Coordinates of C-alpha atoms in Angstrom, one line a residue:
M1 CA 84.8 81.9 78.7
P2 CA 86.8 82.8 81.8
H3 CA 89.5 80.3 82.7
R4 CA 89.0 77.9 85.6
T5 CA 90.5 79.3 88.9
E6 CA 90.5 78.3 92.5
L7 CA 91.0 81.9 93.8
Y8 CA 87.3 82.6 94.1
E9 CA 86.3 79.5 96.1
D10 CA 84.1 80.7 98.9
P11 CA 85.7 80.6 102.4
P12 CA 83.7 79.6 105.5
S13 CA 81.1 82.2 106.3
A14 CA 82.4 82.4 109.9
C15 CA 85.7 83.9 108.6
W16 CA 86.5 87.6 108.8
P17 CA 87.1 88.9 105.3
I18 CA 90.7 89.5 106.3
V19 CA 93.2 87.8 103.9
Y20 CA 96.6 86.6 105.1
S21 CA 99.2 83.9 104.6
P22 CA 102.4 83.3 106.5
D23 CA 104.1 83.2 103.1
Y24 CA 103.7 87.0 103.0
N25 CA 106.7 87.3 105.4
I26 CA 110.0 87.0 103.6
T27 CA 113.3 85.9 105.1
F28 CA 116.7 85.4 103.5
M29 CA 119.2 84.3 106.1
G30 CA 118.8 87.7 107.9
L31 CA 119.7 89.8 104.9
E32 CA 116.1 91.2 104.8
K33 CA 117.0 93.2 108.0
L34 CA 119.4 95.3 106.0
H35 CA 116.6 96.6 103.8
P36 CA 114.3 99.5 104.9
F37 CA 111.2 97.4 104.0
D38 CA 110.0 95.4 107.0
A39 CA 109.5 92.1 105.3
G40 CA 107.8 90.6 108.3
K41 CA 105.3 93.4 109.1
W42 CA 102.2 91.5 107.9
G43 CA 102.7 88.7 110.4
K44 CA 103.2 91.3 113.1
V45 CA 99.9 92.9 112.2
I46 CA 98.1 89.6 112.5
N47 CA 99.8 88.9 115.8
F48 CA 98.7 92.3 117.2
L49 CA 95.1 91.6 116.2
K50 CA 95.3 88.1 117.8
E51 CA 96.6 89.7 121.0
E52 CA 93.6 92.0 121.0
K53 CA 91.3 89.0 120.6
L54 CA 89.8 90.4 117.4
I55 CA 90.8 87.4 115.2
A56 CA 92.1 83.8 115.4
D57 CA 93.8 81.6 112.9
D58 CA 90.6 79.8 112.0
L59 CA 88.8 83.1 111.4
I60 CA 91.2 84.4 108.8
V61 CA 90.8 83.8 105.0
Q62 CA 93.9 81.9 103.9
A63 CA 95.3 83.4 100.7
R64 CA 95.6 81.0 97.7
E65 CA 98.4 80.8 95.3
A66 CA 97.7 82.2 91.9
T67 CA 98.4 80.0 88.9
D68 CA 100.0 81.0 85.7
E69 CA 96.6 81.1 84.1
D70 CA 95.4 83.5 86.8
L71 CA 98.4 85.8 86.3
L72 CA 98.0 85.8 82.6
V73 CA 94.8 87.9 83.1
V74 CA 97.3 90.8 83.3
H75 CA 100.9 89.5 83.1
T76 CA 103.1 87.6 80.8
R77 CA 104.3 84.3 82.4
R78 CA 106.5 85.5 85.3
Y79 CA 105.2 85.6 88.8
L80 CA 103.1 83.6 91.2
N81 CA 101.5 85.2 94.3
K82 CA 98.3 85.7 96.2
L83 CA 94.9 87.0 95.1
K84 CA 91.6 86.7 96.9
A85 CA 90.2 89.7 98.7
G86 CA 88.5 91.5 95.8
K87 CA 85.5 89.2 95.6
L88 CA 85.3 89.1 99.4
A89 CA 84.9 92.8 99.4
V90 CA 82.0 92.7 97.0
D91 CA 80.3 89.7 98.7
R92 CA 80.7 91.1 102.3
G93 CA 80.9 94.8 101.9
W94 CA 84.6 95.1 102.9
A95 CA 87.8 93.2 102.9
I96 CA 91.4 93.8 104.1
N97 CA 94.4 92.0 102.6
V98 CA 97.1 92.2 105.2
G99 CA 99.7 92.7 102.5
G100 CA 99.5 93.7 98.9
G101 CA 99.3 97.1 97.4
F102 CA 102.1 96.6 94.9
H103 CA 101.2 99.8 93.0
H104 CA 104.5 100.3 91.1
C105 CA 104.1 97.1 89.1
S106 CA 102.3 97.3 85.8
S107 CA 101.4 94.5 83.4
D108 CA 104.8 94.5 81.8
K109 CA 107.2 96.0 84.3
G110 CA 108.0 95.7 88.0
G111 CA 109.5 98.4 90.2
G112 CA 109.9 99.8 93.7
F113 CA 109.7 96.5 95.7
C114 CA 106.6 95.5 93.7
A115 CA 106.8 92.2 91.9
Y116 CA 103.3 91.9 90.5
A117 CA 100.3 94.1 89.7
D118 CA 97.9 92.9 92.4
I119 CA 95.6 96.0 92.2
T120 CA 95.2 95.6 88.5
L121 CA 94.7 91.9 88.9
A122 CA 92.0 92.3 91.5
I123 CA 90.1 94.8 89.4
K124 CA 90.3 92.9 86.2
F125 CA 89.2 89.7 87.9
L126 CA 86.1 91.6 89.3
F127 CA 85.2 93.0 86.0
E128 CA 85.5 89.6 84.3
R129 CA 84.0 87.3 87.0
V130 CA 81.6 89.2 89.3
Q131 CA 78.3 90.3 87.9
G132 CA 77.3 93.8 88.7
V133 CA 80.9 95.2 88.9
S134 CA 81.7 97.4 86.0
K135 CA 83.2 100.5 87.6
A136 CA 86.1 100.8 90.1
T137 CA 87.7 103.6 92.0
I138 CA 91.3 103.3 93.2
I139 CA 92.1 105.6 96.2
D140 CA 95.9 105.4 96.5
L141 CA 97.1 107.1 99.8
D142 CA 100.6 105.6 99.8
A143 CA 103.3 108.3 100.0
H144 CA 104.4 107.3 96.5
Q145 CA 102.7 107.8 93.2
G146 CA 100.9 104.5 92.1
N147 CA 102.3 104.5 88.6
G148 CA 101.8 100.8 88.0
H149 CA 98.0 100.7 88.1
E150 CA 97.9 104.1 86.5
R151 CA 99.8 102.7 83.4
D152 CA 97.5 99.7 83.3
F153 CA 94.3 101.7 83.4
M154 CA 95.5 104.6 81.3
D155 CA 92.8 104.4 78.7
D156 CA 90.1 102.5 80.7
P157 CA 87.1 104.7 81.5
R158 CA 85.8 102.1 83.9
V159 CA 88.5 102.9 86.5
Y160 CA 88.7 106.2 88.3
I161 CA 92.1 106.9 90.1
M162 CA 92.7 109.3 93.0
D163 CA 96.3 109.5 94.1
V164 CA 97.7 111.5 97.0
Y165 CA 101.5 111.4 97.2
N166 CA 104.8 113.3 97.9
R167 CA 105.5 115.1 94.6
Y168 CA 109.3 114.9 95.0
I169 CA 109.9 111.2 95.5
Y170 CA 110.0 108.0 93.5
P171 CA 108.7 107.3 90.9
G172 CA 108.0 110.7 89.3
D173 CA 106.2 109.0 86.4
G174 CA 104.9 111.9 84.3
F175 CA 103.4 109.6 81.7
A176 CA 101.4 107.6 84.4
K177 CA 100.1 110.8 85.9
R178 CA 97.9 111.3 82.8
A179 CA 95.7 108.4 84.2
I180 CA 95.0 110.2 87.5
K181 CA 91.5 111.7 87.6
R182 CA 92.1 113.4 91.0
K183 CA 95.7 114.2 91.7
V184 CA 96.9 115.6 95.0
E185 CA 100.6 116.3 95.1
L186 CA 102.0 117.0 98.6
E187 CA 105.0 118.9 99.9
W188 CA 107.9 117.6 102.0
G189 CA 106.9 117.2 105.6
T190 CA 103.1 117.5 105.2
E191 CA 101.5 117.0 108.7
D192 CA 98.2 115.8 110.0
T193 CA 95.9 118.8 109.7
E194 CA 96.7 119.6 106.1
Y195 CA 96.9 115.9 105.1
L196 CA 93.6 114.9 106.6
Q197 CA 91.8 117.9 105.2
K198 CA 93.0 117.1 101.7
V199 CA 92.2 113.4 102.0
H200 CA 88.7 114.1 103.3
T201 CA 87.9 116.7 100.7
H202 CA 89.2 114.7 97.7
V203 CA 87.8 111.3 98.8
E204 CA 84.3 112.9 99.1
G205 CA 84.9 114.7 95.8
A206 CA 86.0 111.5 94.0
L207 CA 83.0 109.4 95.2
N208 CA 80.6 112.2 94.5
E209 CA 82.0 112.5 91.0
L210 CA 81.6 108.8 90.2
K211 CA 80.0 106.2 92.4
P212 CA 81.9 102.9 91.7
D213 CA 80.9 99.3 92.3
I214 CA 84.1 98.7 94.2
I215 CA 86.8 100.8 95.9
V216 CA 90.4 99.6 96.1
Y217 CA 92.1 101.5 98.9
N218 CA 95.9 101.5 98.9
A219 CA 96.6 102.3 102.5
G220 CA 100.3 102.8 102.7
T221 CA 101.8 103.7 106.1
D222 CA 104.9 105.3 104.6
I223 CA 103.3 108.7 105.2
L224 CA 104.3 108.2 108.8
D225 CA 106.6 110.9 110.3
G226 CA 110.2 109.6 110.1
D227 CA 109.6 107.2 107.3
P228 CA 113.0 107.0 105.4
L229 CA 111.3 106.9 102.0
G230 CA 108.0 108.7 102.3
G231 CA 109.1 112.2 103.3
L232 CA 105.9 113.2 105.0
A233 CA 105.1 113.8 108.7
V234 CA 101.8 112.2 109.5
S235 CA 101.3 110.9 113.1
P236 CA 100.2 107.4 114.0
Q237 CA 96.9 108.9 115.1
G238 CA 96.7 110.7 111.7
I239 CA 97.0 107.4 109.9
V240 CA 94.3 105.8 112.0
K241 CA 92.0 108.8 111.3
R242 CA 92.8 108.6 107.5
D243 CA 91.7 105.0 107.3
E244 CA 88.5 105.9 109.2
V245 CA 87.8 108.8 106.8
V246 CA 88.0 106.4 103.8
F247 CA 86.0 103.6 105.3
K248 CA 83.3 106.1 106.5
A249 CA 83.0 107.5 103.0
A250 CA 82.7 104.0 101.5
R251 CA 80.3 102.6 104.0
S252 CA 78.0 105.6 104.1
R253 CA 77.5 105.2 100.3
R254 CA 77.2 101.4 100.6
I255 CA 80.2 100.8 98.3
P256 CA 82.3 97.7 98.8
I257 CA 85.9 98.5 99.8
L258 CA 89.0 96.4 99.6
M259 CA 92.0 97.7 101.6
V260 CA 95.6 96.7 101.0
T261 CA 98.5 97.8 103.2
S262 CA 101.2 98.8 100.7
G263 CA 104.4 100.6 101.8
G264 CA 105.7 101.5 105.2
Y265 CA 109.3 101.4 106.2
Q266 CA 109.5 101.6 110.0
K267 CA 109.1 98.9 112.6
R268 CA 106.2 100.6 114.2
T269 CA 104.0 100.5 111.1
A270 CA 102.7 97.0 111.9
R271 CA 101.3 98.2 115.2
I272 CA 99.7 101.2 113.5
I273 CA 98.0 99.0 110.9
A274 CA 96.6 96.8 113.6
D275 CA 95.4 99.8 115.7
S276 CA 93.7 101.2 112.6
I277 CA 91.9 97.9 112.0
L278 CA 90.8 97.8 115.6
N279 CA 89.5 101.3 115.4
L280 CA 87.5 100.5 112.3
H281 CA 86.0 97.6 114.2
N282 CA 85.3 99.7 117.3
L283 CA 83.5 102.3 115.2
G284 CA 81.3 99.6 113.5
L285 CA 82.9 100.2 110.1
I286 CA 84.0 96.6 109.8
D287 CA 82.1 93.8 111.5
K288 CA 82.3 90.1 110.9
E289 CA 78.6 89.2 111.6
Q290 CA 77.3 92.1 109.5
A291 CA 79.8 91.3 106.7
T292 CA 78.8 87.7 106.4
C293 CA 75.2 88.6 105.7
A294 CA 75.2 92.0 104.1
V295 CA 76.1 92.9 100.5
Q296 CA 76.9 96.6 100.1
S297 CA 76.7 97.0 96.3
P298 CA 73.3 98.4 95.2
K299 CA 73.5 96.5 92.0
L300 CA 74.0 93.2 93.8
E301 CA 71.2 94.1 96.3
Q302 CA 68.9 94.5 93.3
M303 CA 69.9 91.1 92.1
I304 CA 69.0 89.7 95.4
R305 CA 65.6 91.3 95.3
D306 CA 65.0 90.1 91.8
S307 CA 66.1 86.5 92.5
A308 CA 64.0 86.4 95.6
K309 CA 61.0 86.0 93.4
D310 CA 62.2 82.5 92.7
L311 CA 63.0 80.9 96.0
T312 CA 64.7 78.0 94.3
N313 CA 67.3 80.3 92.8
L314 CA 68.2 82.8 95.5
S315 CA 71.8 83.5 94.6
L316 CA 74.2 86.3 94.0
Q317 CA 75.9 84.6 91.1

């Protein structure tokens, strides 16, 4: 039997399926300012969304701390962190974790600023605990290869991995590349037109090749022009359009999607993430009211229809 966990306790239905905790923001007596990673960008994203009146504190799903028992689903006893958004995505059709996307960490090894394997954890929890979820697609659009989840799902036919990355930068993990079902290796300085064409073509191709029960979208902003680690040249508008392309593909097929924000090493990335979320809302691709009452997974919808025959047991579980 699955172990007892508090990670999947249902939040209030009035909440947006946007997951955040102030603990995401890391400070260490100012030393964090010497590192290219903006350790406070997640709080900035939330503040931008508050300024635009999209969300408020009482409408955000508060991330819960994982226990050792939770982390042992994937890891040895080593790290504690946050996990929540995967089930929210299935229940409500979409979810955004303003943080996460630690795609260089695998079950037995960290790397590249990534302390624990949150993508692997989310997918394994869904497979283990959410009825009707048996196939997952990872769409990894961070500028770096997602070698952590690739190593974890190397021999797992339930997980389809699409990865679009700069071929010349970290981690260059040739072994992990064997797990990628749809590999798109980019050149230095790839710009909007080429980048968006490839993303659109391969997202459509991946979802036409296999329709999953959940999409985990690793939406790194280190593809931004001028990023010191990404080496690509995509504009802020290009990033907003990229996220739109992925969400349109998922929503048009009624596939639940979980977005995590991953890498991005410039101060302006927080504003771009917030602008992208606002754009998704303005286009109707994310919506709080719709999300609280609509389940996007066809398998789960069938469960609803079947259980409706017994009005005393109308439940998704």
